[in-house]
Amino acid sequence: MTDLKIRRIPFDFDGVDFVWNADDPAFAITMNKVSFFAVGFEKYICQAMRDAEPLITDPRVLQEARDFRSQESIHSMAHRKHVKALTARYPGLQAALDRSIELYDKLYAEHDLKYHLAYVGGLESIFTPSFRLMLDNREALFAKGDARVASLFLWHFCEEIEHRSSGLMIYDHVYGHYFYRVSRFKGFMKHVGDVIAAVTEEFRKVFPALPEEWFTQYSNHKLPTIGKLRSMMGITMSQMPWHNPDHQALPEYFHEWSGRYDRGEDMTRTFGVHAQPAPAAAA
Ligand SMILES: [Fe+2]
Ligand SMILES: [Fe+2]
């Protein structure tokens, strides 16, 4: 079992810019899409975990499910805060949030719990290789952005890696049919793509004057080829029957981030422009 920590970090995003990283608007907007996506997806995870808990017979797996749900619910609330600050400035963005939530509510209504746990387990298992790439390249991607938003994502990616085993562990305990899960993986990814496309469409309506490429591109060129290859390989391997997320090496930044959290530093502004490296208690 994983020893998950439940961390409540008092993020605030009042007045935050839509393009919160002027050095890389396309990356800033890509991460905004993730915030709107995350509210819907993590609400969906929490629903699935709540419905799965009565079916879990091993108390250690039950504890994992509860801690996993707590972390995801806190993530969802933090992204809601980010989204709320953006919609306060640009009310039309509410439609993007509504569509993300609606698409996940619809998915929940249309399928059974086995499907939902397979979706969650399948998707969560690709997060370690994907987010590791972001953490390893945090200087290139986040250093010139608003520290509040940069810190939100770095925290979230660290905790996604911390609970990398939870989704699969719960699916395997309750259902455990490998081929059922893996044969639907492409469909899960298509659904993710549909949600991101809906969010992007609403973004475009609110910001018609911003360059098209800010909504369609992603800072792929900033990432080293070897890192991208390792990430792609990791995503492929994560769908193999023998895959155990626990065996994936943790990025060094995870240890740095959790050490700083444990020392009581202000994790709401831990990286990026105007980051505050001094411990909050000493401020
Ligand atoms: Fe999360
Ligand atoms: Fe997660």
XYZ file of C-alpha atoms and ligand atoms in Angstrom:
285
model
C 0.000 0.000 0.000
C 1.074 3.587 -0.494
C 1.354 5.949 2.409
C -0.451 8.911 0.867
C -0.249 12.275 2.562
C -3.299 14.497 2.594
C -2.043 18.035 2.066
C -4.289 21.067 2.088
C -2.452 23.956 0.465
C -4.150 27.378 0.632
C -3.806 28.410 -3.006
C -5.183 31.754 -4.131
C -5.402 33.020 -7.674
C -7.144 36.378 -7.397
C -6.656 38.447 -10.535
C -4.608 35.760 -12.284
C -3.992 36.268 -16.011
C -5.339 33.857 -18.619
C -1.888 33.994 -20.205
C -0.086 33.508 -16.898
C 3.232 32.760 -18.608
C 3.980 35.618 -21.023
C 7.122 33.804 -22.154
C 5.057 30.888 -23.438
C 1.362 31.670 -24.005
C 0.663 28.314 -25.704
C 1.945 26.428 -22.670
C -0.013 28.721 -20.309
C -3.217 28.016 -22.239
C -2.492 24.271 -22.382
C -2.231 24.227 -18.583
C -5.440 26.279 -18.299
C -7.139 23.541 -20.321
C -5.802 21.035 -17.787
C -7.352 23.056 -14.937
C -10.801 23.026 -16.578
C -10.402 19.347 -17.498
C -9.234 18.431 -13.981
C -12.351 19.736 -12.264
C -14.576 17.415 -14.321
C -12.218 14.433 -14.319
C -11.380 14.511 -10.620
C -15.037 14.884 -9.654
C -15.592 11.755 -11.790
C -12.770 9.929 -9.965
C -14.305 10.824 -6.596
C -17.722 9.513 -7.702
C -16.190 6.245 -8.888
C -14.185 5.807 -5.665
C -17.216 6.509 -3.492
C -19.210 3.867 -5.357
C -16.294 1.395 -5.288
C -15.577 1.627 -1.569
C -18.467 -0.678 -0.464
C -17.059 -3.390 -2.806
C -13.543 -3.327 -1.325
C -12.918 -6.184 1.088
C -9.262 -5.546 1.993
C -8.952 -2.801 4.650
C -5.598 -1.669 3.232
C -7.061 -1.212 -0.263
C -10.006 0.601 1.313
C -7.622 2.999 3.043
C -5.840 3.573 -0.266
C -9.171 4.316 -1.987
C -10.123 6.812 0.700
C -6.760 8.594 0.626
C -6.768 8.606 -3.181
C -10.250 10.160 -3.148
C -9.117 12.772 -0.600
C -6.145 13.799 -2.731
C -8.228 14.005 -5.912
C -10.970 15.957 -4.203
C -8.424 18.489 -2.909
C -6.907 18.745 -6.415
C -10.335 19.352 -7.902
C -11.050 22.126 -5.373
C -7.701 23.814 -6.055
C -8.312 23.779 -9.824
C -11.820 25.106 -9.196
C -10.208 28.068 -7.426
C -7.967 28.673 -10.436
C -10.940 28.374 -12.800
C -13.048 30.648 -10.583
C -10.395 33.375 -10.653
C -10.286 33.131 -14.462
C -14.079 33.190 -14.857
C -14.268 36.227 -12.526
C -12.206 38.112 -15.119
C -13.620 36.387 -18.208
C -17.186 35.220 -17.445
C -17.536 33.435 -20.793
C -15.091 30.780 -19.523
C -17.861 29.379 -17.325
C -19.092 27.519 -20.426
C -15.763 25.642 -20.603
C -16.141 24.462 -17.020
C -19.767 23.479 -17.581
C -18.847 21.386 -20.621
C -16.026 19.580 -18.808
C -18.341 18.648 -15.934
C -21.240 17.745 -18.244
C -19.093 15.412 -20.357
C -17.916 13.550 -17.246
C -21.404 13.443 -15.704
C -22.706 12.002 -18.986
C -19.945 9.382 -19.028
C -20.786 8.434 -15.448
C -24.454 7.985 -16.306
C -23.776 5.958 -19.472
C -21.393 3.293 -18.125
C -21.038 0.977 -15.163
C -18.568 1.064 -12.287
C -16.229 -1.440 -13.934
C -15.814 0.932 -16.872
C -15.191 3.900 -14.575
C -12.573 2.124 -12.474
C -10.860 0.898 -15.655
C -10.876 4.463 -17.037
C -9.409 5.871 -13.823
C -6.801 3.089 -13.457
C -5.798 3.263 -17.122
C -5.432 7.017 -17.208
C -3.746 7.410 -13.848
C -1.121 4.869 -14.868
C 0.116 7.088 -17.719
C 0.480 10.121 -15.485
C 3.849 9.167 -13.964
C 5.759 9.120 -17.296
C 3.853 12.181 -18.565
C 4.219 14.352 -15.491
C 7.761 13.264 -14.807
C 8.687 14.866 -18.135
C 7.076 18.123 -16.994
C 8.744 18.050 -13.590
C 12.154 17.267 -15.092
C 11.748 20.271 -17.442
C 10.135 22.661 -14.961
C 12.743 25.363 -15.623
C 11.876 25.542 -19.326
C 8.128 25.290 -18.825
C 7.221 27.010 -15.568
C 10.070 29.279 -14.386
C 8.823 32.390 -16.227
C 5.189 31.944 -15.233
C 3.072 33.274 -12.357
C 4.313 31.396 -9.295
C 0.777 30.711 -8.067
C -0.218 28.775 -11.187
C 3.198 27.140 -11.616
C 3.054 25.957 -7.990
C -0.472 24.570 -8.449
C 0.683 22.339 -11.298
C 3.945 21.236 -9.721
C 2.068 20.218 -6.557
C -0.573 18.374 -8.568
C 1.986 16.517 -10.695
C 3.927 15.490 -7.558
C 0.806 14.074 -5.914
C -0.252 12.321 -9.131
C 3.091 10.541 -9.017
C 2.705 9.857 -5.298
C -0.626 8.067 -5.836
C 0.435 6.457 -9.134
C -0.553 2.960 -7.931
C -3.957 3.767 -6.459
C -6.196 3.643 -9.545
C -4.848 0.322 -10.816
C -4.786 -1.190 -7.328
C -8.484 -0.477 -6.854
C -9.508 -1.691 -10.324
C -7.459 -4.871 -9.875
C -8.937 -5.511 -6.430
C -12.577 -4.970 -7.444
C -12.528 -6.383 -11.015
C -9.005 -7.273 -12.123
C -9.767 -8.019 -15.779
C -6.693 -6.823 -17.607
C -8.055 -7.175 -21.157
C -11.288 -5.397 -20.317
C -9.297 -2.381 -19.157
C -6.557 -2.296 -21.772
C -8.892 -2.908 -24.726
C -10.804 0.245 -23.789
C -7.742 2.419 -23.279
C -8.006 4.111 -26.694
C -11.633 4.937 -25.972
C -10.660 6.477 -22.636
C -8.063 8.627 -24.380
C -10.596 9.656 -27.019
C -12.918 10.828 -24.277
C -10.118 12.866 -22.708
C -9.473 14.394 -26.148
C -13.177 15.247 -26.518
C -13.215 17.069 -23.169
C -10.053 19.019 -24.020
C -11.509 19.886 -27.460
C -14.725 21.180 -25.851
C -12.748 23.316 -23.384
C -10.567 24.651 -26.225
C -13.652 25.540 -28.279
C -15.060 27.606 -25.412
C -11.674 29.281 -24.831
C -11.587 30.347 -28.491
C -15.033 31.955 -28.196
C -13.836 34.079 -25.260
C -10.505 35.083 -26.838
C -11.167 35.334 -30.591
C -8.343 37.851 -31.059
C -5.561 35.679 -29.617
C -3.373 33.806 -32.135
C -4.723 30.424 -33.247
C -1.434 28.672 -32.452
C -1.709 29.618 -28.779
C -4.692 27.266 -28.603
C -3.340 24.463 -30.755
C 0.348 24.214 -29.957
C 2.185 22.917 -26.988
C 5.764 23.570 -25.935
C 6.977 20.274 -27.303
C 10.087 21.907 -28.745
C 11.266 22.826 -25.245
C 11.394 19.219 -24.136
C 14.498 17.107 -24.788
C 14.073 14.295 -27.308
C 15.427 11.671 -24.916
C 12.927 12.750 -22.263
C 10.050 12.592 -24.746
C 11.092 9.126 -25.893
C 11.363 7.930 -22.313
C 7.931 9.345 -21.571
C 6.368 7.678 -24.647
C 7.994 4.397 -23.721
C 6.725 4.777 -20.161
C 3.172 5.384 -21.404
C 3.314 2.257 -23.593
C 4.789 0.143 -20.804
C 2.143 1.403 -18.379
C -0.492 -0.535 -20.343
C 1.348 -3.880 -20.173
C -0.100 -6.624 -17.991
C 3.010 -6.847 -15.803
C 3.157 -3.103 -15.193
C 3.394 -2.088 -11.557
C 3.476 1.706 -11.123
C 5.313 1.247 -7.816
C 8.390 0.156 -9.777
C 8.676 3.485 -11.596
C 11.476 5.691 -10.323
C 10.322 8.913 -8.714
C 11.615 12.153 -10.234
C 14.153 13.945 -8.053
C 11.859 16.967 -7.904
C 9.259 14.915 -6.034
C 11.711 14.515 -3.156
C 12.664 18.186 -3.287
C 9.019 19.296 -3.338
C 7.884 16.996 -0.515
C 10.943 17.957 1.577
C 10.062 21.631 1.223
C 6.443 20.906 2.120
C 7.566 18.963 5.198
C 9.752 21.891 6.287
C 6.705 24.163 6.242
C 7.570 26.300 3.225
C 4.911 28.291 1.408
C 3.985 25.805 -1.320
C 1.506 28.202 -2.948
C 4.443 30.107 -4.437
C 7.190 27.561 -4.616
C 8.321 27.998 -8.242
C 8.077 30.619 -10.978
C 8.049 34.410 -11.007
C 7.880 35.832 -7.467
C 8.343 32.403 -5.917
C 9.027 32.576 -2.220
C 11.773 30.199 -1.232
C 11.854 31.252 2.436
C 9.962 29.069 4.923
C 6.531 30.590 5.630
C 7.140 30.446 9.384
C 10.226 32.650 9.091
C 8.538 35.247 6.881
Fe -5.297 14.773 -9.292
Fe -4.683 11.213 -9.858
